[in-house]
Tab-separated table of C-alpha atoms in Angstrom:
chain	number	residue	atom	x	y	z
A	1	UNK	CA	-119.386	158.292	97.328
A	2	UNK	CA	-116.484	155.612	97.657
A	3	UNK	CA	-115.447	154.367	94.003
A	4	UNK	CA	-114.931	151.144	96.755
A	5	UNK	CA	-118.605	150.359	97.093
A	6	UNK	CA	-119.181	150.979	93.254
A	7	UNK	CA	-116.942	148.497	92.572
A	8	UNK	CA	-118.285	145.931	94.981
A	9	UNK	CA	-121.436	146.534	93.309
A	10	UNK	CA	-120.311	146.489	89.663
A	11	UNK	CA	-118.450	143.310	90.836
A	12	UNK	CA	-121.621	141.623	92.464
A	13	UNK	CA	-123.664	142.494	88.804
A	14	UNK	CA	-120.831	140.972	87.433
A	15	UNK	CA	-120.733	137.605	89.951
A	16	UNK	CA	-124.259	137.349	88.668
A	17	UNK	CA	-123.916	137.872	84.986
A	18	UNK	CA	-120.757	135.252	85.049
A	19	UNK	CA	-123.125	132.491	85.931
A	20	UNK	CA	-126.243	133.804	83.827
A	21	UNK	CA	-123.482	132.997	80.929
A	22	UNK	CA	-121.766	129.740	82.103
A	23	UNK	CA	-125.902	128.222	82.518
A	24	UNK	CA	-127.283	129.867	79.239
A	25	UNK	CA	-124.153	128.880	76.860
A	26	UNK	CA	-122.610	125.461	78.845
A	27	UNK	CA	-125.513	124.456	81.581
A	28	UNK	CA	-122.563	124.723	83.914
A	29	UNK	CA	-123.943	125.707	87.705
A	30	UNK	CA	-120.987	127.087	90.101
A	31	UNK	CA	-123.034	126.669	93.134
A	32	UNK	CA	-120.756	128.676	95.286
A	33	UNK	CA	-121.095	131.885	92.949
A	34	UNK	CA	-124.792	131.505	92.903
A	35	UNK	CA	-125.513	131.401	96.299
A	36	UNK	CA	-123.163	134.550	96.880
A	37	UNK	CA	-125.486	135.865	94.430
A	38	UNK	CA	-128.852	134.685	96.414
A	39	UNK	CA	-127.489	135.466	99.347
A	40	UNK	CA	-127.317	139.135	98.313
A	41	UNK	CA	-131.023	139.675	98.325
A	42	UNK	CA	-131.526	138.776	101.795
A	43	UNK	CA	-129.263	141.185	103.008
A	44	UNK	CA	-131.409	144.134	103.968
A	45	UNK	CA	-129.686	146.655	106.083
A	46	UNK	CA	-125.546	146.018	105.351
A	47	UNK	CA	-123.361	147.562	107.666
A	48	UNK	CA	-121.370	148.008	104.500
A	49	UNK	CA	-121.355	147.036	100.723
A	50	UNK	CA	-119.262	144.392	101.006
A	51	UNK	CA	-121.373	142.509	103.913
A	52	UNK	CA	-124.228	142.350	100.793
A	53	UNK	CA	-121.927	139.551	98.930
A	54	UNK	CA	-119.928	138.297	103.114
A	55	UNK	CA	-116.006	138.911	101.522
A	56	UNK	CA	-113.438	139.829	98.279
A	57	UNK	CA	-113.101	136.128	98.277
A	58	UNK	CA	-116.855	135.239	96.836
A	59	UNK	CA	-116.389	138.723	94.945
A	60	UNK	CA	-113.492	137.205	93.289
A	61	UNK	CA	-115.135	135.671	90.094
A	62	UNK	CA	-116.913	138.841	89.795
A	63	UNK	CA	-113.875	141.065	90.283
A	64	UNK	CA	-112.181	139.380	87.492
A	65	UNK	CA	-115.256	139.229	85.019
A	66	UNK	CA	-115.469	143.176	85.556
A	67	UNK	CA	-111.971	143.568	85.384
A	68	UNK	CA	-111.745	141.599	81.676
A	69	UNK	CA	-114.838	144.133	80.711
A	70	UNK	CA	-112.922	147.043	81.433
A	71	UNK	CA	-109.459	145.604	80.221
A	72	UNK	CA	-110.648	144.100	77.283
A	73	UNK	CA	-113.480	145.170	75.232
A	74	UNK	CA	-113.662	142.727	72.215
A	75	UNK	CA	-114.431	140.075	74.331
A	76	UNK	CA	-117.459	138.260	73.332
A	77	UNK	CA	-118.433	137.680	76.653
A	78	UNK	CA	-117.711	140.523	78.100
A	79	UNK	CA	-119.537	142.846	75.099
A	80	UNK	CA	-122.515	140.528	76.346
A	81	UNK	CA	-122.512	141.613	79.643
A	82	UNK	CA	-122.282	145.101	79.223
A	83	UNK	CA	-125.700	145.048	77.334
A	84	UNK	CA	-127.479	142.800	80.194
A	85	UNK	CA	-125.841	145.517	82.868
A	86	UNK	CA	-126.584	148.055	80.945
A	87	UNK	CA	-130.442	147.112	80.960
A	88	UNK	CA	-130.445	145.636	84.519
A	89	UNK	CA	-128.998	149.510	84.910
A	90	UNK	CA	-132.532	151.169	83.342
A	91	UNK	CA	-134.641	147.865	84.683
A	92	UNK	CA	-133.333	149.039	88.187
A	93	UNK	CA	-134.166	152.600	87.969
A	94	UNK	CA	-137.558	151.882	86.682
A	95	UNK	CA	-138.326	149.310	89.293
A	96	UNK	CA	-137.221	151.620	92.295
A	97	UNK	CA	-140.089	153.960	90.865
A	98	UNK	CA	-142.732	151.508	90.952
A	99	UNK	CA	-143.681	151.305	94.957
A	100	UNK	CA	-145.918	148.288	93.889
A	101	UNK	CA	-143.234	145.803	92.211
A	102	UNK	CA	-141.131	147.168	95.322
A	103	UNK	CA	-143.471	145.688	97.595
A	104	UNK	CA	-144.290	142.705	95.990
A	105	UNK	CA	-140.628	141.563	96.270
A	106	UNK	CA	-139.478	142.819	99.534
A	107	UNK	CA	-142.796	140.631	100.478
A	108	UNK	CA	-142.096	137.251	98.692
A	109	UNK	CA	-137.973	137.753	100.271
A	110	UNK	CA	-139.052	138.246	103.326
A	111	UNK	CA	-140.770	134.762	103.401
A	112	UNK	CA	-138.322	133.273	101.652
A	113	UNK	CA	-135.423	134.624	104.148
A	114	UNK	CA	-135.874	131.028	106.212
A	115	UNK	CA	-135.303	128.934	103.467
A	116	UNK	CA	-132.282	131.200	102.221
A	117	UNK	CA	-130.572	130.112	105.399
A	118	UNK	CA	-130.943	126.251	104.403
A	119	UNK	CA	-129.479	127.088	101.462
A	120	UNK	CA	-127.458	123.941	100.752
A	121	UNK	CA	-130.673	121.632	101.439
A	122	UNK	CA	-133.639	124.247	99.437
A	123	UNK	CA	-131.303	125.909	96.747
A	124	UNK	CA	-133.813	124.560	94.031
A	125	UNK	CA	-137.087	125.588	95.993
A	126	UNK	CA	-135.492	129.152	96.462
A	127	UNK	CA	-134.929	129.669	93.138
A	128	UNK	CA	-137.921	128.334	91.882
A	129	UNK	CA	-139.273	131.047	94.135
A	130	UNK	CA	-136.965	134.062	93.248
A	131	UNK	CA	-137.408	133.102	89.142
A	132	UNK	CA	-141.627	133.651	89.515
A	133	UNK	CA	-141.189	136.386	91.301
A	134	UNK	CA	-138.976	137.753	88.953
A	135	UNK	CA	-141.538	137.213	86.042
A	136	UNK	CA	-144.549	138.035	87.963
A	137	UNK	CA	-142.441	141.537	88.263
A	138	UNK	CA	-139.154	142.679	86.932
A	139	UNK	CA	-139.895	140.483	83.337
A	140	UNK	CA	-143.352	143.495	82.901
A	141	UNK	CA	-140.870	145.994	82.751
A	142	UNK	CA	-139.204	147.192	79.585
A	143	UNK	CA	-136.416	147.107	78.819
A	144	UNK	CA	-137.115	143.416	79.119
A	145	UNK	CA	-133.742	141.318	78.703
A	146	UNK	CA	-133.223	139.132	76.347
A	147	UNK	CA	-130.444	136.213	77.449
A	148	UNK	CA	-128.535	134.807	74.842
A	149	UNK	CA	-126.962	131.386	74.482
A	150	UNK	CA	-127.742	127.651	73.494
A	151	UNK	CA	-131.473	127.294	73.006
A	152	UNK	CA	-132.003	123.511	74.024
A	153	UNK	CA	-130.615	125.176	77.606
A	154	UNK	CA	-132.434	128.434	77.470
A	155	UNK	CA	-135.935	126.106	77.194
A	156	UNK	CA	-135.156	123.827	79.572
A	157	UNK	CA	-137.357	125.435	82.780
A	158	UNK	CA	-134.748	124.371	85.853
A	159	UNK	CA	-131.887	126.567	83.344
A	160	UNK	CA	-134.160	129.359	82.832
A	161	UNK	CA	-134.821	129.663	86.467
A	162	UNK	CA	-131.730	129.813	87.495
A	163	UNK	CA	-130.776	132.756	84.975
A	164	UNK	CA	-133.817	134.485	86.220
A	165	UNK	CA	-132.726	134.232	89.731
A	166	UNK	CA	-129.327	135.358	88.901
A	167	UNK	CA	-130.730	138.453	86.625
A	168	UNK	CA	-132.646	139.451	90.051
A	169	UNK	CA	-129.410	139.183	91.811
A	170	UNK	CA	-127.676	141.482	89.406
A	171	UNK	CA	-130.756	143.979	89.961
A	172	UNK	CA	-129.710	143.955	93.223
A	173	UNK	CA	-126.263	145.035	92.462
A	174	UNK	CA	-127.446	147.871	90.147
A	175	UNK	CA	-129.633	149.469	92.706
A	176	UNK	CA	-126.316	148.983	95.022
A	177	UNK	CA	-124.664	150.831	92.090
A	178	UNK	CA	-126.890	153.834	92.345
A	179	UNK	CA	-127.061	154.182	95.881
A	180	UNK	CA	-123.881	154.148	96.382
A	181	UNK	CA	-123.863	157.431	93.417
A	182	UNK	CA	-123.407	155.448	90.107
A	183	UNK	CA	-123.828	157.363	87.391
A	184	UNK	CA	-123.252	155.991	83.517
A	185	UNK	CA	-120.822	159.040	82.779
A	186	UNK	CA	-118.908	158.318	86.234
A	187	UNK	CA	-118.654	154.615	84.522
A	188	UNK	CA	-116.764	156.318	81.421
A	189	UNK	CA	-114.550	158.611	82.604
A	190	UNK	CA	-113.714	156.638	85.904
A	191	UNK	CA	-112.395	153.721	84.039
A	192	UNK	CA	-109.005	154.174	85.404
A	193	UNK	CA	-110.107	154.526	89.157
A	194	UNK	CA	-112.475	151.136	88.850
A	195	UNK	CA	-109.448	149.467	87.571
A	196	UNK	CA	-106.858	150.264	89.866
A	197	UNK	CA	-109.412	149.807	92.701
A	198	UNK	CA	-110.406	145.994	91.141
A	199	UNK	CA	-106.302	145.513	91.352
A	200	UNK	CA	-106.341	146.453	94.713
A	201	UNK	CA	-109.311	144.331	95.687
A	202	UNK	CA	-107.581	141.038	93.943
A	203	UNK	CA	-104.351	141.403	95.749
């Protein structure tokens, strides 16, 4: 499969993971990011990967967050979101299993998809939405992930519904992953193609 689409999707994990960081450590909301993200779970049936996040130009912020995980691993940050993407990997291959957690979500998007498009107006209903869903569902599933950062933000229930709307999104992006024939020892060895294909994608 095209080491194009895996990177979109590795990218789109990544968009998501950003901002799960940036609310958890800082409370800091990039509202443009996050709705790439949301957006992504309403797109059903993609004429290609890159229609699931609309262009490179919202990938961007994911592009480079992947691109500083390949390039530099002693990052803080970036060790931090290779163990969330690593368990939204397993979360994602557990959850396609499970026809019943499949169903309850495809259900509660597919009421939600109205709202989604009066984004800018219902952002906080949406994700108030997405973040039960995701604990009626994806939080029942080991490995269950643990998000680090300031605790004062992490308790706060508007902060932990965003992360849990954004940790959905990045489920999205590791199902994307697989379809499009991730595999974790592609991930190793292929470092050098994902890189020079993130370069490409940036210029």
């Amino acid at each position: 499969m095209s080491i194009g689409n895996k990177t979109i999707a590795l990218a789109g994990i990544h968009l998501a993971l950003n901002d799960v960081q940036r609310i958890a450590w800082h409370a800091d909301y990039h509202y443009s990011d996050i709705d790439t993200s949301i957006r992504s779970l309403f797109v059903r049936s993609p004429n290609d990967y890159l229609e699931v996040y609309g262009s490179l130009e919202n990938l961007k912020p994911g592009l480079n967050a992947l691109s500083t995980s390949f390039r530099n691993k002693q990052d803080k940050q970036a060790l931090e979101r290779a163990r969330y993407m690593v368990n939204l990997m397993m979360l994602s291959k557990k959850f396609s299993m499970n026809n019943a957690l499949v169903k309850q979500v495809d259900t509660t998007l597919n009421m939600l998809e109205a709202a989604v498009d009066d984004l800018d107006n219902q952002r906080d209903y949406v994700i108030d939405k997405i973040a039960h869903l995701y604990q009626n569902t994806l939080s029942k599933i080991n490995p269950r992930i643990i998000v680090y950062g300031q605790p004062e933000i992490l308790n706060n229930a508007d902060h932990a519904a965003a992360i849990r709307t954004l940790l959905l999104a990045g489920l999205r992006g590791a199902l994307l992953w697989y379809q499009a024939g991730g595999s974790q020892l592609g991930l190793l060895l292929g470092k050098g193609k994902y890189l020079k294909t993130i370069d490409q994608m940036l210029a």
